[in-house]
C-alpha cells in the first residue's frame, strides 16, 4: 500500500470513529455532520456505509425536531452525492434506503418514498418491514388506509416480507384516525385468531382500538374489548 493510500485509509478510519462516537452520544450536530460527510466522501471505503448512515440519521433527527425547508432536503441531497460515488467508493445499503424513505415520508413526499422503494427493488435488496412500515404510515397519513391494507396483506407477502406488529399497529391507528374502529377491530381479531402465529397483537394494538372506540363515542364497545383482553390474560395465567 502506498503512503498516500495508507494516509487516506487512516483518515477514513479516524472519521468513521469520530462520527460513530458522536452519533452514539447524540452530539452529532447537523452542521458538523455535513462537514464530516464531505471529508469522509473523499476518503471512503465500502465499510464506510455505516458512518454515512449515521450522518443521514442525524439529518433525519434534525427534521423531527423541526427544521427549515432547506434542511428538509439535506438527507436526499447527501444520499444522491453518496450514490454518485458508489461505483468506486461506497454503495448505499438497505438501511441507507430505509433512512431515505423515512425522510421523504416525513416531508410529505409519499411519491418520492415509493420511488426510493422502487430503487430498493431494482437494486435487488430483499426488503423487510423496517423499509415498508414508513410507506404504510405515509399512506395512512394520507387517509389511504385501504391501499395500506393491500400492501400489508398482499404486497408484503409477494416481496417475501413478513409484516411485524408495528406494521399492523400502523394500520390499526390509520383506521381509528378515520373513525373506523370496527374495521380496526376486525384486523385486531385477525391478528389474534392467527393461531398465535407470526404476529399476535400487543398492548399497543389493543390500546389503539380501545381508544378508537372511545373517540367514536362507542364506550360499550371499548369496555367489551377491554373485558376481552382481561379474559385472555386470565386464561393465559391459568395455563
PDB file of C-alpha atoms in Angstrom:
ATOM      1  CA  UNK A   1       0.000   0.000   0.000  1.00  0.00           C
ATOM      2  CA  UNK A   2       1.373   3.404  -0.995  1.00  0.00           C
ATOM      3  CA  UNK A   3       1.969   6.098   1.595  1.00  0.00           C
ATOM      4  CA  UNK A   4      -0.873   8.181   0.126  1.00  0.00           C
ATOM      5  CA  UNK A   5      -3.327   5.258   0.223  1.00  0.00           C
ATOM      6  CA  UNK A   6      -2.264   4.421   3.769  1.00  0.00           C
ATOM      7  CA  UNK A   7      -2.831   8.019   4.879  1.00  0.00           C
ATOM      8  CA  UNK A   8      -6.262   8.084   3.210  1.00  0.00           C
ATOM      9  CA  UNK A   9      -7.256   4.860   4.958  1.00  0.00           C
ATOM     10  CA  UNK A  10      -6.034   6.171   8.288  1.00  0.00           C
ATOM     11  CA  UNK A  11      -8.034   9.371   7.894  1.00  0.00           C
ATOM     12  CA  UNK A  12     -11.094   7.371   6.810  1.00  0.00           C
ATOM     13  CA  UNK A  13     -10.914   5.201   9.918  1.00  0.00           C
ATOM     14  CA  UNK A  14     -10.462   8.291  12.073  1.00  0.00           C
ATOM     15  CA  UNK A  15     -13.527   9.983  10.559  1.00  0.00           C
ATOM     16  CA  UNK A  16     -15.644   6.842  10.976  1.00  0.00           C
ATOM     17  CA  UNK A  17     -14.604   6.643  14.621  1.00  0.00           C
ATOM     18  CA  UNK A  18     -15.498  10.294  15.258  1.00  0.00           C
ATOM     19  CA  UNK A  19     -18.878  10.007  13.520  1.00  0.00           C
ATOM     20  CA  UNK A  20     -19.807   6.810  15.360  1.00  0.00           C
ATOM     21  CA  UNK A  21     -18.772   8.210  18.752  1.00  0.00           C
ATOM     22  CA  UNK A  22     -20.694  11.447  18.318  1.00  0.00           C
ATOM     23  CA  UNK A  23     -23.685   9.636  16.835  1.00  0.00           C
ATOM     24  CA  UNK A  24     -23.938   7.309  19.823  1.00  0.00           C
ATOM     25  CA  UNK A  25     -23.661  10.231  22.245  1.00  0.00           C
ATOM     26  CA  UNK A  26     -26.253  12.165  20.191  1.00  0.00           C
ATOM     27  CA  UNK A  27     -23.818  15.067  19.911  1.00  0.00           C
ATOM     28  CA  UNK A  28     -23.563  14.953  16.118  1.00  0.00           C
ATOM     29  CA  UNK A  29     -24.933  18.389  15.214  1.00  0.00           C
ATOM     30  CA  UNK A  30     -26.229  18.898  11.691  1.00  0.00           C
ATOM     31  CA  UNK A  31     -23.520  21.329  10.526  1.00  0.00           C
ATOM     32  CA  UNK A  32     -20.758  19.104  11.882  1.00  0.00           C
ATOM     33  CA  UNK A  33     -22.378  16.043  10.317  1.00  0.00           C
ATOM     34  CA  UNK A  34     -22.294  17.675   6.872  1.00  0.00           C
ATOM     35  CA  UNK A  35     -18.628  18.661   7.258  1.00  0.00           C
ATOM     36  CA  UNK A  36     -17.688  15.140   8.340  1.00  0.00           C
ATOM     37  CA  UNK A  37     -19.723  13.719   5.454  1.00  0.00           C
ATOM     38  CA  UNK A  38     -17.872  15.902   2.946  1.00  0.00           C
ATOM     39  CA  UNK A  39     -14.474  14.775   4.158  1.00  0.00           C
ATOM     40  CA  UNK A  40     -15.446  11.123   4.520  1.00  0.00           C
ATOM     41  CA  UNK A  41     -16.738  11.037   0.948  1.00  0.00           C
ATOM     42  CA  UNK A  42     -13.221  11.824  -0.320  1.00  0.00           C
ATOM     43  CA  UNK A  43     -11.630   9.039   1.735  1.00  0.00           C
ATOM     44  CA  UNK A  44     -14.465   6.489   1.880  1.00  0.00           C
ATOM     45  CA  UNK A  45     -14.162   2.731   1.690  1.00  0.00           C
ATOM     46  CA  UNK A  46     -17.027   0.203   1.257  1.00  0.00           C
ATOM     47  CA  UNK A  47     -17.325  -0.278   5.031  1.00  0.00           C
ATOM     48  CA  UNK A  48     -17.890   3.484   5.445  1.00  0.00           C
ATOM     49  CA  UNK A  49     -21.582   2.933   4.683  1.00  0.00           C
ATOM     50  CA  UNK A  50     -22.247   2.592   8.406  1.00  0.00           C
ATOM     51  CA  UNK A  51     -20.827   6.036   9.152  1.00  0.00           C
ATOM     52  CA  UNK A  52     -22.723   7.541   6.213  1.00  0.00           C
ATOM     53  CA  UNK A  53     -25.951   6.043   7.570  1.00  0.00           C
ATOM     54  CA  UNK A  54     -25.242   7.636  10.933  1.00  0.00           C
ATOM     55  CA  UNK A  55     -24.809  11.049   9.288  1.00  0.00           C
ATOM     56  CA  UNK A  56     -28.069  10.595   7.354  1.00  0.00           C
ATOM     57  CA  UNK A  57     -29.851   9.550  10.542  1.00  0.00           C
ATOM     58  CA  UNK A  58     -28.546  12.665  12.290  1.00  0.00           C
ATOM     59  CA  UNK A  59     -30.057  14.715   9.474  1.00  0.00           C
ATOM     60  CA  UNK A  60     -33.343  12.863   9.807  1.00  0.00           C
ATOM     61  CA  UNK A  61     -33.405  13.535  13.550  1.00  0.00           C
ATOM     62  CA  UNK A  62     -32.942  17.228  12.844  1.00  0.00           C
ATOM     63  CA  UNK A  63     -36.068  17.060  10.676  1.00  0.00           C
ATOM     64  CA  UNK A  64     -38.077  15.551  13.505  1.00  0.00           C
ATOM     65  CA  UNK A  65     -37.064  18.440  15.761  1.00  0.00           C
ATOM     66  CA  UNK A  66     -38.406  20.855  13.169  1.00  0.00           C
ATOM     67  CA  UNK A  67     -36.072  22.449  10.660  1.00  0.00           C
ATOM     68  CA  UNK A  68     -36.161  24.750   7.679  1.00  0.00           C
ATOM     69  CA  UNK A  69     -37.257  23.644   4.224  1.00  0.00           C
ATOM     70  CA  UNK A  70     -33.622  23.715   3.046  1.00  0.00           C
ATOM     71  CA  UNK A  71     -32.650  21.353   5.882  1.00  0.00           C
ATOM     72  CA  UNK A  72     -35.511  19.049   4.970  1.00  0.00           C
ATOM     73  CA  UNK A  73     -33.875  18.483   1.605  1.00  0.00           C
ATOM     74  CA  UNK A  74     -30.467  17.760   3.105  1.00  0.00           C
ATOM     75  CA  UNK A  75     -30.827  13.989   3.553  1.00  0.00           C
ATOM     76  CA  UNK A  76     -31.851  13.321  -0.087  1.00  0.00           C
ATOM     77  CA  UNK A  77     -29.058  15.634  -1.247  1.00  0.00           C
ATOM     78  CA  UNK A  78     -26.436  13.768   0.790  1.00  0.00           C
ATOM     79  CA  UNK A  79     -27.854  10.443  -0.381  1.00  0.00           C
ATOM     80  CA  UNK A  80     -27.529  11.493  -4.023  1.00  0.00           C
ATOM     81  CA  UNK A  81     -23.901  12.512  -3.508  1.00  0.00           C
ATOM     82  CA  UNK A  82     -23.187   9.189  -1.823  1.00  0.00           C
ATOM     83  CA  UNK A  83     -24.956   7.245  -4.589  1.00  0.00           C
ATOM     84  CA  UNK A  84     -22.956   9.014  -7.300  1.00  0.00           C
ATOM     85  CA  UNK A  85     -19.741   7.951  -5.581  1.00  0.00           C
ATOM     86  CA  UNK A  86     -20.808   4.336  -5.098  1.00  0.00           C
ATOM     87  CA  UNK A  87     -19.201   2.982  -8.253  1.00  0.00           C
ATOM     88  CA  UNK A  88     -15.713   3.230  -6.807  1.00  0.00           C
ATOM     89  CA  UNK A  89     -16.181   4.108  -3.132  1.00  0.00           C
ATOM     90  CA  UNK A  90     -19.216   3.116  -1.079  1.00  0.00           C
ATOM     91  CA  UNK A  91     -22.659   1.877  -2.063  1.00  0.00           C
ATOM     92  CA  UNK A  92     -25.894   2.586  -0.164  1.00  0.00           C
ATOM     93  CA  UNK A  93     -27.223  -0.441   1.689  1.00  0.00           C
ATOM     94  CA  UNK A  94     -30.779  -1.337   2.719  1.00  0.00           C
ATOM     95  CA  UNK A  95     -30.504   0.791   5.865  1.00  0.00           C
ATOM     96  CA  UNK A  96     -29.495   3.788   3.756  1.00  0.00           C
ATOM     97  CA  UNK A  97     -32.599   3.419   1.604  1.00  0.00           C
ATOM     98  CA  UNK A  98     -34.740   2.975   4.722  1.00  0.00           C
ATOM     99  CA  UNK A  99     -33.490   6.321   6.073  1.00  0.00           C
ATOM    100  CA  UNK A 100     -34.259   7.985   2.721  1.00  0.00           C
ATOM    101  CA  UNK A 101     -37.782   6.531   2.579  1.00  0.00           C
ATOM    102  CA  UNK A 102     -38.445   7.693   6.148  1.00  0.00           C
ATOM    103  CA  UNK A 103     -37.182  11.146   5.230  1.00  0.00           C
ATOM    104  CA  UNK A 104     -39.477  11.520   2.236  1.00  0.00           C
ATOM    105  CA  UNK A 105     -42.455  10.330   4.283  1.00  0.00           C
ATOM    106  CA  UNK A 106     -41.759  12.970   6.944  1.00  0.00           C
ATOM    107  CA  UNK A 107     -41.514  15.579   4.203  1.00  0.00           C
ATOM    108  CA  UNK A 108     -44.966  14.563   2.994  1.00  0.00           C
ATOM    109  CA  UNK A 109     -43.495  13.402  -0.337  1.00  0.00           C
ATOM    110  CA  UNK A 110     -45.070   9.970  -0.500  1.00  0.00           C
ATOM    111  CA  UNK A 111     -44.476   9.685  -4.249  1.00  0.00           C
ATOM    112  CA  UNK A 112     -40.726  10.072  -3.677  1.00  0.00           C
ATOM    113  CA  UNK A 113     -40.868   7.473  -0.897  1.00  0.00           C
ATOM    114  CA  UNK A 114     -42.314   4.946  -3.332  1.00  0.00           C
ATOM    115  CA  UNK A 115     -39.760   5.956  -5.947  1.00  0.00           C
ATOM    116  CA  UNK A 116     -36.990   5.247  -3.420  1.00  0.00           C
ATOM    117  CA  UNK A 117     -38.639   1.920  -2.624  1.00  0.00           C
ATOM    118  CA  UNK A 118     -38.558   1.148  -6.343  1.00  0.00           C
ATOM    119  CA  UNK A 119     -34.792   1.691  -6.244  1.00  0.00           C
ATOM    120  CA  UNK A 120     -34.579  -0.829  -3.413  1.00  0.00           C
ATOM    121  CA  UNK A 121     -36.338  -3.441  -5.552  1.00  0.00           C
ATOM    122  CA  UNK A 122     -34.281  -2.553  -8.625  1.00  0.00           C
ATOM    123  CA  UNK A 123     -31.057  -2.876  -6.668  1.00  0.00           C
ATOM    124  CA  UNK A 124     -32.077  -6.380  -5.636  1.00  0.00           C
ATOM    125  CA  UNK A 125     -32.239  -5.985  -1.871  1.00  0.00           C
ATOM    126  CA  UNK A 126     -34.579  -8.285  -0.001  1.00  0.00           C
ATOM    127  CA  UNK A 127     -36.986  -5.887   1.656  1.00  0.00           C
ATOM    128  CA  UNK A 128     -38.154  -6.097   5.248  1.00  0.00           C
ATOM    129  CA  UNK A 129     -40.844  -4.500   7.392  1.00  0.00           C
ATOM    130  CA  UNK A 130     -38.470  -1.751   8.503  1.00  0.00           C
ATOM    131  CA  UNK A 131     -38.357  -0.457   4.928  1.00  0.00           C
ATOM    132  CA  UNK A 132     -42.081  -0.833   4.204  1.00  0.00           C
ATOM    133  CA  UNK A 133     -43.551   0.403   7.503  1.00  0.00           C
ATOM    134  CA  UNK A 134     -42.873   4.095   6.702  1.00  0.00           C
ATOM    135  CA  UNK A 135     -44.790   3.616   3.441  1.00  0.00           C
ATOM    136  CA  UNK A 136     -47.722   2.183   5.378  1.00  0.00           C
ATOM    137  CA  UNK A 137     -47.675   5.183   7.692  1.00  0.00           C
ATOM    138  CA  UNK A 138     -47.421   7.565   4.769  1.00  0.00           C
ATOM    139  CA  UNK A 139     -50.495   6.014   3.146  1.00  0.00           C
ATOM    140  CA  UNK A 140     -52.439   6.104   6.403  1.00  0.00           C
ATOM    141  CA  UNK A 141     -51.481   9.736   6.994  1.00  0.00           C
ATOM    142  CA  UNK A 142     -52.992  10.486   3.581  1.00  0.00           C
ATOM    143  CA  UNK A 143     -56.169   8.608   4.600  1.00  0.00           C
ATOM    144  CA  UNK A 144     -55.433   5.823   2.123  1.00  0.00           C
ATOM    145  CA  UNK A 145     -55.810   3.002   4.629  1.00  0.00           C
ATOM    146  CA  UNK A 146     -57.259   0.517   2.158  1.00  0.00           C
ATOM    147  CA  UNK A 147     -54.155   0.911  -0.008  1.00  0.00           C
ATOM    148  CA  UNK A 148     -52.030   0.360   3.081  1.00  0.00           C
ATOM    149  CA  UNK A 149     -54.050  -2.780   3.843  1.00  0.00           C
ATOM    150  CA  UNK A 150     -53.354  -4.047   0.321  1.00  0.00           C
ATOM    151  CA  UNK A 151     -49.632  -3.506   0.845  1.00  0.00           C
ATOM    152  CA  UNK A 152     -49.804  -5.240   4.250  1.00  0.00           C
ATOM    153  CA  UNK A 153     -51.835  -8.297   3.267  1.00  0.00           C
ATOM    154  CA  UNK A 154     -50.894  -8.802  -0.373  1.00  0.00           C
ATOM    155  CA  UNK A 155     -47.806  -6.926  -1.471  1.00  0.00           C
ATOM    156  CA  UNK A 156     -45.595  -7.633   1.536  1.00  0.00           C
ATOM    157  CA  UNK A 157     -46.017 -11.435   1.183  1.00  0.00           C
ATOM    158  CA  UNK A 158     -45.271 -11.086  -2.538  1.00  0.00           C
ATOM    159  CA  UNK A 159     -41.991  -9.405  -1.622  1.00  0.00           C
ATOM    160  CA  UNK A 160     -41.219 -12.243   0.785  1.00  0.00           C
ATOM    161  CA  UNK A 161     -41.555  -9.782   3.653  1.00  0.00           C
ATOM    162  CA  UNK A 162     -43.379 -10.708   6.845  1.00  0.00           C
ATOM    163  CA  UNK A 163     -45.303  -7.826   8.468  1.00  0.00           C
ATOM    164  CA  UNK A 164     -44.400  -7.199  12.098  1.00  0.00           C
ATOM    165  CA  UNK A 165     -46.614  -5.924  14.896  1.00  0.00           C
ATOM    166  CA  UNK A 166     -45.565  -2.354  14.076  1.00  0.00           C
ATOM    167  CA  UNK A 167     -46.931  -2.851  10.554  1.00  0.00           C
ATOM    168  CA  UNK A 168     -50.308  -3.898  11.902  1.00  0.00           C
ATOM    169  CA  UNK A 169     -50.367  -1.172  14.543  1.00  0.00           C
ATOM    170  CA  UNK A 170     -49.853   1.467  11.855  1.00  0.00           C
ATOM    171  CA  UNK A 171     -52.950   0.203  10.035  1.00  0.00           C
ATOM    172  CA  UNK A 172     -54.959  -0.049  13.253  1.00  0.00           C
ATOM    173  CA  UNK A 173     -54.150   3.564  14.056  1.00  0.00           C
ATOM    174  CA  UNK A 174     -54.976   4.568  10.486  1.00  0.00           C
ATOM    175  CA  UNK A 175     -58.436   3.031  10.765  1.00  0.00           C
ATOM    176  CA  UNK A 176     -59.068   4.630  14.146  1.00  0.00           C
ATOM    177  CA  UNK A 177     -57.906   8.039  12.945  1.00  0.00           C
ATOM    178  CA  UNK A 178     -60.579   7.787  10.251  1.00  0.00           C
ATOM    179  CA  UNK A 179     -63.180   6.815  12.870  1.00  0.00           C
ATOM    180  CA  UNK A 180     -63.372   3.268  11.534  1.00  0.00           C
ATOM    181  CA  UNK A 181     -62.783   1.426  14.784  1.00  0.00           C
ATOM    182  CA  UNK A 182     -64.985  -1.513  13.725  1.00  0.00           C
ATOM    183  CA  UNK A 183     -62.643  -2.248  10.809  1.00  0.00           C
ATOM    184  CA  UNK A 184     -59.697  -1.882  13.174  1.00  0.00           C
ATOM    185  CA  UNK A 185     -61.345  -4.449  15.452  1.00  0.00           C
ATOM    186  CA  UNK A 186     -61.704  -6.880  12.541  1.00  0.00           C
ATOM    187  CA  UNK A 187     -57.996  -6.568  11.818  1.00  0.00           C
ATOM    188  CA  UNK A 188     -57.186  -6.962  15.512  1.00  0.00           C
ATOM    189  CA  UNK A 189     -59.197 -10.193  15.674  1.00  0.00           C
ATOM    190  CA  UNK A 190     -57.470 -11.413  12.512  1.00  0.00           C
ATOM    191  CA  UNK A 191     -54.139 -10.936  14.263  1.00  0.00           C
ATOM    192  CA  UNK A 192     -55.372 -12.665  17.439  1.00  0.00           C
ATOM    193  CA  UNK A 193     -57.045 -15.553  15.582  1.00  0.00           C
ATOM    194  CA  UNK A 194     -53.935 -16.417  13.610  1.00  0.00           C
ATOM    195  CA  UNK A 195     -53.325 -19.362  15.900  1.00  0.00           C
ATOM    196  CA  UNK A 196     -50.787 -17.364  17.882  1.00  0.00           C
ATOM    197  CA  UNK A 197     -48.812 -17.196  14.688  1.00  0.00           C
ATOM    198  CA  UNK A 198     -46.390 -14.719  13.240  1.00  0.00           C
ATOM    199  CA  UNK A 199     -47.835 -11.501  14.593  1.00  0.00           C
ATOM    200  CA  UNK A 200     -50.163 -11.580  17.608  1.00  0.00           C
ATOM    201  CA  UNK A 201     -51.405  -8.184  18.831  1.00  0.00           C
ATOM    202  CA  UNK A 202     -49.547  -6.422  21.615  1.00  0.00           C
ATOM    203  CA  UNK A 203     -50.645  -3.897  24.241  1.00  0.00           C
ATOM    204  CA  UNK A 204     -50.335  -1.051  21.741  1.00  0.00           C
ATOM    205  CA  UNK A 205     -52.644  -2.889  19.329  1.00  0.00           C
ATOM    206  CA  UNK A 206     -55.407  -3.248  21.904  1.00  0.00           C
ATOM    207  CA  UNK A 207     -54.963   0.251  23.321  1.00  0.00           C
ATOM    208  CA  UNK A 208     -55.187   1.744  19.833  1.00  0.00           C
ATOM    209  CA  UNK A 209     -58.531   0.093  19.095  1.00  0.00           C
ATOM    210  CA  UNK A 210     -59.942   0.794  22.564  1.00  0.00           C
ATOM    211  CA  UNK A 211     -59.008   4.460  22.155  1.00  0.00           C
ATOM    212  CA  UNK A 212     -60.617   4.400  18.725  1.00  0.00           C
ATOM    213  CA  UNK A 213     -63.928   3.223  20.158  1.00  0.00           C
ATOM    214  CA  UNK A 214     -63.806   5.869  22.866  1.00  0.00           C
ATOM    215  CA  UNK A 215     -63.085   8.518  20.223  1.00  0.00           C
ATOM    216  CA  UNK A 216     -66.122   7.322  18.238  1.00  0.00           C
ATOM    217  CA  UNK A 217     -68.295   7.517  21.338  1.00  0.00           C
ATOM    218  CA  UNK A 218     -68.731   3.732  21.420  1.00  0.00           C
ATOM    219  CA  UNK A 219     -68.000   3.356  25.118  1.00  0.00           C
ATOM    220  CA  UNK A 220     -69.646  -0.073  25.416  1.00  0.00           C
ATOM    221  CA  UNK A 221     -67.534  -1.458  22.565  1.00  0.00           C
ATOM    222  CA  UNK A 222     -64.412  -0.121  24.246  1.00  0.00           C
ATOM    223  CA  UNK A 223     -65.290  -1.733  27.574  1.00  0.00           C
ATOM    224  CA  UNK A 224     -66.198  -5.031  25.869  1.00  0.00           C
ATOM    225  CA  UNK A 225     -62.797  -5.153  24.206  1.00  0.00           C
ATOM    226  CA  UNK A 226     -61.110  -4.310  27.499  1.00  0.00           C
ATOM    227  CA  UNK A 227     -63.035  -7.174  29.137  1.00  0.00           C
ATOM    228  CA  UNK A 228     -61.993  -9.499  26.304  1.00  0.00           C
ATOM    229  CA  UNK A 229     -58.345  -8.695  26.947  1.00  0.00           C
ATOM    230  CA  UNK A 230     -58.723  -9.384  30.671  1.00  0.00           C
ATOM    231  CA  UNK A 231     -60.327 -12.735  29.970  1.00  0.00           C
ATOM    232  CA  UNK A 232     -57.498 -13.749  27.687  1.00  0.00           C
ATOM    233  CA  UNK A 233     -54.949 -12.707  30.276  1.00  0.00           C
ATOM    234  CA  UNK A 234     -56.698 -14.817  32.924  1.00  0.00           C
ATOM    235  CA  UNK A 235     -56.760 -17.836  30.631  1.00  0.00           C
ATOM    236  CA  UNK A 236     -53.052 -17.488  29.918  1.00  0.00           C
ATOM    237  CA  UNK A 237     -52.304 -17.116  33.627  1.00  0.00           C
ATOM    238  CA  UNK A 238     -54.186 -20.325  34.439  1.00  0.00           C
ATOM    239  CA  UNK A 239     -52.499 -22.440  31.780  1.00  0.00           C
TER     240      UNK A 239
END
